Amino acid sequence: MSGELSLRIDTKEPRWDQSSFTGRAKHFFTVTDPRNLLLSSKTLEEARRVIEDYRKGKVSPGLTEDQLWRAKYIYDSAFHPDTGEKMILIGRMSAQVPMNMTITGCMLTFYRTTPAVLFWQWVNQSFNAIVNYTNRSGDAPITVSQLGTAYVSATTGAVVTALGLKSLTKHLPPIIGRYVPFAAVAAANCINIPLMRQRELKLGIPITDENGNRLGESKAAAQQAIAQVVVSRIGMAAPAMAIPPVIMNALEKRAFLKRYPWMNAPLQVGLVGLCLVFATPLCCALFPQKSSMRVSRLEPEVQALIREKNSDIEVVYFNKGL
């Protein structure tokens, strides 16, 4: 029918070219947009209806391509891609900035006393556990045992790192002590993510050819995927936990904060939020979601399996996760 929207648009893939950093950044700026948290249930259900109808070959009257993409990103922001269930509000990617700015801001503000360090590291790892559970894979779901092990291990790692470094920096300049929370968060990410994805490290993750045809599972691909996610997560935290301490250290020497000390936490949270608005999508975009690896870098048995199927394949692809 003339004027009707084409059914050839692939709404399961991002709108922008994911082979370029710019395209990936545009995608993740949309995915992590905090405004999606304010959408009503009616709006979310309408977006779900539009997308599900479109995938069945039904186009809503008057639907434009921009409206379709908007519906796709609203749908993706609230519903799990594998199960179709509505995700926990604070576990959604659109909650990353507001939740992390609050938690990180408080970690950077209340870092001087041991009870405060314990409390905020616990809050941070509890939030991470919720995010990991909410965004679990439907193909390889996280078990309660895996979730509990990762949660306890990451929390313990973060607390031990924070308290250990805190004691070592007692006699150093105050600015050094402000970076203890970042070191603790980085250590926790190095523990938490591999533990949450230990099944992938043991059994491998699905690898495909460039057309999406499944070739098998690879542990080497899992190692690369997890390493990329760890780097991205630490990168997200770095600007928010490295820049505000310098600014706050300078501001605390000024008369304003000495006169109004209660402004410390709101200022810190605001500065962290400003950093996270940009750091979160840009660091998610550091590596392609559809990551790749040369066949020669895979395990020998996986290489042999691929050569049997098609000796011309030189590169395989896999989903690195978030």
GROMACS .gro file of C-alpha atoms in nm:
model
  322
    1MET     CA    1   0.000   0.000   0.000
    2SER     CA    2   0.137   0.343  -0.097
    3GLY     CA    3   0.273   0.545   0.196
    4GLU     CA    4   0.271   0.250   0.434
    5LEU     CA    5   0.584   0.184   0.640
    6SER     CA    6   0.812  -0.088   0.500
    7LEU     CA    7   0.825  -0.419   0.687
    8ARG     CA    8   1.195  -0.460   0.608
    9ILE     CA    9   1.322  -0.268   0.914
   10ASP     CA   10   1.498  -0.503   1.158
   11THR     CA   11   1.377  -0.389   1.500
   12LYS     CA   12   1.588  -0.653   1.674
   13GLU     CA   13   1.903  -0.465   1.577
   14PRO     CA   14   2.009  -0.110   1.680
   15ARG     CA   15   1.911   0.180   1.457
   16TRP     CA   16   2.267   0.299   1.402
   17ASP     CA   17   2.570   0.127   1.245
   18GLN     CA   18   2.736  -0.069   1.526
   19SER     CA   19   3.068  -0.107   1.346
   20SER     CA   20   3.155   0.255   1.430
   21PHE     CA   21   3.206   0.409   1.774
   22THR     CA   22   2.972   0.697   1.682
   23GLY     CA   23   2.692   0.457   1.591
   24ARG     CA   24   2.737   0.260   1.911
   25ALA     CA   25   2.744   0.580   2.117
   26LYS     CA   26   2.415   0.701   1.964
   27HIS     CA   27   2.261   0.363   2.043
   28PHE     CA   28   2.370   0.363   2.407
   29PHE     CA   29   2.278   0.728   2.466
   30THR     CA   30   1.924   0.618   2.374
   31VAL     CA   31   1.938   0.295   2.577
   32THR     CA   32   2.061   0.467   2.896
   33ASP     CA   33   1.833   0.773   2.868
   34PRO     CA   34   1.702   0.824   3.227
   35ARG     CA   35   1.380   0.982   3.095
   36ASN     CA   36   1.260   0.631   3.004
   37LEU     CA   37   1.210   0.567   3.377
   38LEU     CA   38   0.933   0.828   3.382
   39LEU     CA   39   0.724   0.660   3.111
   40SER     CA   40   0.385   0.534   3.221
   41SER     CA   41   0.274   0.170   3.203
   42LYS     CA   42   0.031   0.271   2.928
   43THR     CA   43   0.317   0.412   2.716
   44LEU     CA   44   0.527   0.101   2.771
   45GLU     CA   45   0.241  -0.132   2.675
   46GLU     CA   46   0.166   0.077   2.365
   47ALA     CA   47   0.531   0.051   2.257
   48ARG     CA   48   0.519  -0.325   2.315
   49ARG     CA   49   0.203  -0.353   2.101
   50VAL     CA   50   0.357  -0.149   1.817
   51ILE     CA   51   0.674  -0.359   1.809
   52GLU     CA   52   0.503  -0.698   1.845
   53ASP     CA   53   0.250  -0.608   1.574
   54TYR     CA   54   0.525  -0.486   1.341
   55ARG     CA   55   0.721  -0.809   1.386
   56LYS     CA   56   0.406  -1.002   1.292
   57GLY     CA   57   0.373  -0.795   0.975
   58LYS     CA   58   0.105  -0.553   1.101
   59VAL     CA   59   0.179  -0.181   1.070
   60SER     CA   60  -0.021   0.064   1.282
   61PRO     CA   61  -0.200   0.322   1.061
   62GLY     CA   62   0.010   0.636   1.013
   63LEU     CA   63   0.317   0.486   1.185
   64THR     CA   64   0.639   0.656   1.074
   65GLU     CA   65   0.992   0.512   1.082
   66ASP     CA   66   1.096   0.753   1.360
   67GLN     CA   67   0.793   0.648   1.567
   68LEU     CA   68   0.879   0.281   1.511
   69TRP     CA   69   1.236   0.331   1.633
   70ARG     CA   70   1.112   0.531   1.930
   71ALA     CA   71   0.875   0.245   2.020
   72LYS     CA   72   1.160  -0.005   1.979
   73TYR     CA   73   1.382   0.177   2.227
   74ILE     CA   74   1.098   0.228   2.475
   75TYR     CA   75   1.017  -0.143   2.447
   76ASP     CA   76   1.383  -0.243   2.489
   77SER     CA   77   1.421  -0.012   2.790
   78ALA     CA   78   1.156  -0.191   2.993
   79PHE     CA   79   1.113  -0.549   2.866
   80HIS     CA   80   1.367  -0.831   2.882
   81PRO     CA   81   1.487  -0.922   2.529
   82ASP     CA   82   1.475  -1.299   2.592
   83THR     CA   83   1.181  -1.350   2.828
   84GLY     CA   84   0.965  -1.050   2.734
   85GLU     CA   85   0.901  -0.983   3.105
   86LYS     CA   86   0.890  -0.627   3.237
   87MET     CA   87   1.221  -0.565   3.411
   88ILE     CA   88   1.270  -0.438   3.768
   89LEU     CA   89   1.269  -0.057   3.751
   90ILE     CA   90   1.607   0.007   3.917
   91GLY     CA   91   1.766  -0.278   3.722
   92ARG     CA   92   1.699  -0.125   3.381
   93MET     CA   93   1.981   0.036   3.181
   94SER     CA   94   1.791   0.368   3.196
   95ALA     CA   95   1.831   0.360   3.576
   96GLN     CA   96   2.211   0.337   3.558
   97VAL     CA   97   2.277   0.712   3.569
   98PRO     CA   98   2.035   0.817   3.848
   99MET     CA   99   2.114   0.515   4.066
  100ASN     CA  100   2.490   0.526   4.017
  101MET     CA  101   2.511   0.902   4.064
  102THR     CA  102   2.338   0.871   4.401
  103ILE     CA  103   2.539   0.571   4.522
  104THR     CA  104   2.875   0.691   4.385
  105GLY     CA  105   2.818   1.045   4.511
  106CYS     CA  106   2.754   0.912   4.860
  107MET     CA  107   3.056   0.678   4.844
  108LEU     CA  108   3.276   0.976   4.758
  109THR     CA  109   3.119   1.196   5.026
  110PHE     CA  110   3.109   0.951   5.316
  111TYR     CA  111   3.447   0.779   5.282
  112ARG     CA  112   3.612   0.891   5.605
  113THR     CA  113   3.454   0.649   5.857
  114THR     CA  114   3.460   0.269   5.852
  115PRO     CA  115   3.080   0.224   5.902
  116ALA     CA  116   3.015   0.458   5.607
  117VAL     CA  117   3.260   0.268   5.385
  118LEU     CA  118   3.097  -0.064   5.478
  119PHE     CA  119   2.744   0.065   5.420
  120TRP     CA  120   2.796   0.231   5.082
  121GLN     CA  121   3.007  -0.052   4.939
  122TRP     CA  122   2.730  -0.291   5.044
  123VAL     CA  123   2.464  -0.068   4.881
  124ASN     CA  124   2.669  -0.048   4.561
  125GLN     CA  125   2.716  -0.424   4.531
  126SER     CA  126   2.348  -0.485   4.616
  127PHE     CA  127   2.255  -0.255   4.328
  128ASN     CA  128   2.501  -0.435   4.097
  129ALA     CA  129   2.342  -0.769   4.190
  130ILE     CA  130   1.996  -0.633   4.099
  131VAL     CA  131   2.127  -0.503   3.764
  132ASN     CA  132   2.298  -0.835   3.684
  133TYR     CA  133   1.986  -1.033   3.774
  134THR     CA  134   1.756  -0.801   3.578
  135ASN     CA  135   1.973  -0.818   3.266
  136ARG     CA  136   2.046  -1.192   3.292
  137SER     CA  137   2.049  -1.394   2.974
  138GLY     CA  138   1.740  -1.598   2.900
  139ASP     CA  139   1.958  -1.852   2.714
  140ALA     CA  140   2.194  -1.900   3.011
  141PRO     CA  141   2.010  -1.774   3.320
  142ILE     CA  142   2.191  -1.684   3.642
  143THR     CA  143   2.114  -1.928   3.921
  144VAL     CA  144   2.043  -1.818   4.277
  145SER     CA  145   2.369  -1.986   4.382
  146GLN     CA  146   2.573  -1.796   4.120
  147LEU     CA  147   2.404  -1.469   4.211
  148GLY     CA  148   2.466  -1.521   4.583
  149THR     CA  149   2.832  -1.623   4.534
  150ALA     CA  150   2.905  -1.325   4.311
  151TYR     CA  151   2.723  -1.086   4.545
  152VAL     CA  152   2.905  -1.202   4.860
  153SER     CA  153   3.243  -1.220   4.685
  154ALA     CA  154   3.216  -0.879   4.520
  155THR     CA  155   3.093  -0.713   4.839
  156THR     CA  156   3.373  -0.873   5.041
  157GLY     CA  157   3.632  -0.776   4.778
  158ALA     CA  158   3.510  -0.416   4.766
  159VAL     CA  159   3.501  -0.377   5.145
  160VAL     CA  160   3.841  -0.539   5.201
  161THR     CA  161   3.996  -0.322   4.928
  162ALA     CA  162   3.833  -0.004   5.060
  163LEU     CA  163   3.927  -0.064   5.425
  164GLY     CA  164   4.277  -0.182   5.337
  165LEU     CA  165   4.352   0.120   5.122
  166LYS     CA  166   4.184   0.350   5.372
  167SER     CA  167   4.428   0.239   5.642
  168LEU     CA  168   4.725   0.277   5.404
  169THR     CA  169   4.629   0.634   5.306
  170LYS     CA  170   4.585   0.772   5.660
  171HIS     CA  171   4.918   0.955   5.649
  172LEU     CA  172   4.893   1.062   5.285
  173PRO     CA  173   4.738   1.385   5.146
  174PRO     CA  174   4.353   1.392   5.176
  175ILE     CA  175   4.309   1.387   4.797
  176ILE     CA  176   4.459   1.034   4.787
  177GLY     CA  177   4.199   0.907   5.033
  178ARG     CA  178   3.922   1.028   4.802
  179TYR     CA  179   4.027   0.771   4.541
  180VAL     CA  180   3.984   0.472   4.773
  181PRO     CA  181   3.615   0.419   4.667
  182PHE     CA  182   3.721   0.399   4.301
  183ALA     CA  183   3.984   0.134   4.375
  184ALA     CA  184   3.724  -0.065   4.568
  185VAL     CA  185   3.469  -0.043   4.284
  186ALA     CA  186   3.731  -0.147   4.027
  187ALA     CA  187   3.832  -0.446   4.240
  188ALA     CA  188   3.467  -0.547   4.286
  189ASN     CA  189   3.405  -0.536   3.910
  190CYS     CA  190   3.704  -0.764   3.850
  191ILE     CA  191   3.549  -1.014   4.094
  192ASN     CA  192   3.177  -0.971   4.030
  193ILE     CA  193   3.152  -0.995   3.651
  194PRO     CA  194   3.359  -1.314   3.602
  195LEU     CA  195   3.171  -1.481   3.889
  196MET     CA  196   2.833  -1.381   3.747
  197ARG     CA  197   2.936  -1.527   3.411
  198GLN     CA  198   3.128  -1.830   3.540
  199ARG     CA  199   2.903  -2.066   3.343
  200GLU     CA  200   3.026  -1.900   3.022
  201LEU     CA  201   3.390  -1.937   3.130
  202LYS     CA  202   3.336  -2.309   3.198
  203LEU     CA  203   3.119  -2.400   2.898
  204GLY     CA  204   3.183  -2.118   2.650
  205ILE     CA  205   2.948  -1.875   2.474
  206PRO     CA  206   2.775  -1.919   2.136
  207ILE     CA  207   2.985  -1.812   1.837
  208THR     CA  208   2.848  -1.750   1.488
  209ASP     CA  209   2.962  -1.664   1.138
  210GLU     CA  210   2.894  -1.320   0.989
  211ASN     CA  211   2.543  -1.430   0.888
  212GLY     CA  212   2.448  -1.539   1.240
  213ASN     CA  213   2.478  -1.914   1.179
  214ARG     CA  214   2.579  -2.083   1.505
  215LEU     CA  215   2.916  -2.259   1.488
  216GLY     CA  216   2.953  -2.382   1.845
  217GLU     CA  217   3.063  -2.251   2.187
  218SER     CA  218   3.399  -2.103   2.284
  219LYS     CA  219   3.562  -2.038   2.622
  220ALA     CA  220   3.821  -1.811   2.458
  221ALA     CA  221   3.540  -1.593   2.322
  222ALA     CA  222   3.386  -1.584   2.671
  223GLN     CA  223   3.716  -1.466   2.819
  224GLN     CA  224   3.743  -1.184   2.564
  225ALA     CA  225   3.378  -1.084   2.613
  226ILE     CA  226   3.409  -1.071   2.993
  227ALA     CA  227   3.739  -0.880   2.977
  228GLN     CA  228   3.576  -0.618   2.752
  229VAL     CA  229   3.281  -0.581   2.990
  230VAL     CA  230   3.513  -0.540   3.291
  231VAL     CA  231   3.707  -0.266   3.109
  232SER     CA  232   3.382  -0.091   3.013
  233ARG     CA  233   3.243  -0.106   3.367
  234ILE     CA  234   3.565   0.032   3.520
  235GLY     CA  235   3.574   0.296   3.247
  236MET     CA  236   3.219   0.403   3.336
  237ALA     CA  237   3.318   0.455   3.698
  238ALA     CA  238   3.653   0.625   3.630
  239PRO     CA  239   3.543   0.981   3.529
  240ALA     CA  240   3.268   0.992   3.794
  241MET     CA  241   3.506   0.879   4.068
  242ALA     CA  242   3.822   1.059   3.947
  243ILE     CA  243   3.704   1.408   3.846
  244PRO     CA  244   3.465   1.508   4.133
  245PRO     CA  245   3.725   1.439   4.408
  246VAL     CA  246   3.963   1.695   4.254
  247ILE     CA  247   3.686   1.956   4.228
  248MET     CA  248   3.548   1.884   4.575
  249ASN     CA  249   3.896   1.892   4.729
  250ALA     CA  250   3.938   2.244   4.592
  251LEU     CA  251   3.585   2.358   4.689
  252GLU     CA  252   3.617   2.237   5.047
  253LYS     CA  253   3.899   2.488   5.097
  254ARG     CA  254   3.667   2.772   4.999
  255ALA     CA  255   3.446   2.969   5.234
  256PHE     CA  256   3.120   2.851   5.072
  257LEU     CA  257   3.142   2.483   5.175
  258LYS     CA  258   3.287   2.576   5.513
  259ARG     CA  259   2.980   2.790   5.569
  260TYR     CA  260   2.733   2.541   5.419
  261PRO     CA  261   2.885   2.192   5.478
  262TRP     CA  262   2.546   2.027   5.411
  263MET     CA  263   2.595   2.118   5.042
  264ASN     CA  264   2.883   1.870   5.015
  265ALA     CA  265   2.672   1.562   4.932
  266PRO     CA  266   2.435   1.732   4.681
  267LEU     CA  267   2.730   1.890   4.498
  268GLN     CA  268   2.916   1.560   4.488
  269VAL     CA  269   2.610   1.371   4.360
  270GLY     CA  270   2.549   1.639   4.094
  271LEU     CA  271   2.909   1.627   3.970
  272VAL     CA  272   2.902   1.247   3.956
  273GLY     CA  273   2.573   1.258   3.764
  274LEU     CA  274   2.717   1.500   3.508
  275CYS     CA  275   3.010   1.263   3.447
  276LEU     CA  276   2.791   0.952   3.430
  277VAL     CA  277   2.549   1.099   3.175
  278PHE     CA  278   2.834   1.086   2.924
  279ALA     CA  279   3.061   0.813   3.066
  280THR     CA  280   2.791   0.543   3.083
  281PRO     CA  281   2.688   0.537   2.714
  282LEU     CA  282   3.038   0.619   2.584
  283CYS     CA  283   3.200   0.335   2.780
  284CYS     CA  284   2.924   0.091   2.682
  285ALA     CA  285   3.018   0.185   2.324
  286LEU     CA  286   3.393   0.114   2.363
  287PHE     CA  287   3.351  -0.235   2.216
  288PRO     CA  288   3.094  -0.360   1.962
  289GLN     CA  289   2.806  -0.552   2.122
  290LYS     CA  290   2.858  -0.807   1.847
  291SER     CA  291   3.224  -0.870   1.923
  292SER     CA  292   3.458  -1.069   1.698
  293MET     CA  293   3.764  -1.295   1.720
  294ARG     CA  294   3.986  -1.463   1.466
  295VAL     CA  295   3.938  -1.838   1.439
  296SER     CA  296   4.311  -1.888   1.500
  297ARG     CA  297   4.266  -1.753   1.856
  298LEU     CA  298   3.996  -2.004   1.951
  299GLU     CA  299   4.056  -2.335   2.130
  300PRO     CA  300   4.208  -2.602   1.899
  301GLU     CA  301   3.900  -2.826   1.920
  302VAL     CA  302   3.670  -2.536   1.829
  303GLN     CA  303   3.897  -2.441   1.540
  304ALA     CA  304   3.878  -2.800   1.412
  305LEU     CA  305   3.498  -2.799   1.438
  306ILE     CA  306   3.473  -2.477   1.239
  307ARG     CA  307   3.719  -2.597   0.973
  308GLU     CA  308   3.502  -2.908   0.924
  309LYS     CA  309   3.195  -2.692   0.863
  310ASN     CA  310   3.358  -2.423   0.650
  311SER     CA  311   3.733  -2.384   0.599
  312ASP     CA  312   3.687  -2.030   0.459
  313ILE     CA  313   3.572  -1.880   0.790
  314GLU     CA  314   3.845  -1.660   0.940
  315VAL     CA  315   3.645  -1.457   1.195
  316VAL     CA  316   3.367  -1.554   1.435
  317TYR     CA  317   3.120  -1.330   1.617
  318PHE     CA  318   2.955  -1.335   1.962
  319ASN     CA  319   2.749  -1.119   2.198
  320LYS     CA  320   2.985  -0.969   2.458
  321GLY     CA  321   2.706  -0.879   2.705
  322LEU     CA  322   2.681  -0.559   2.910
   0.00000   0.00000   0.00000
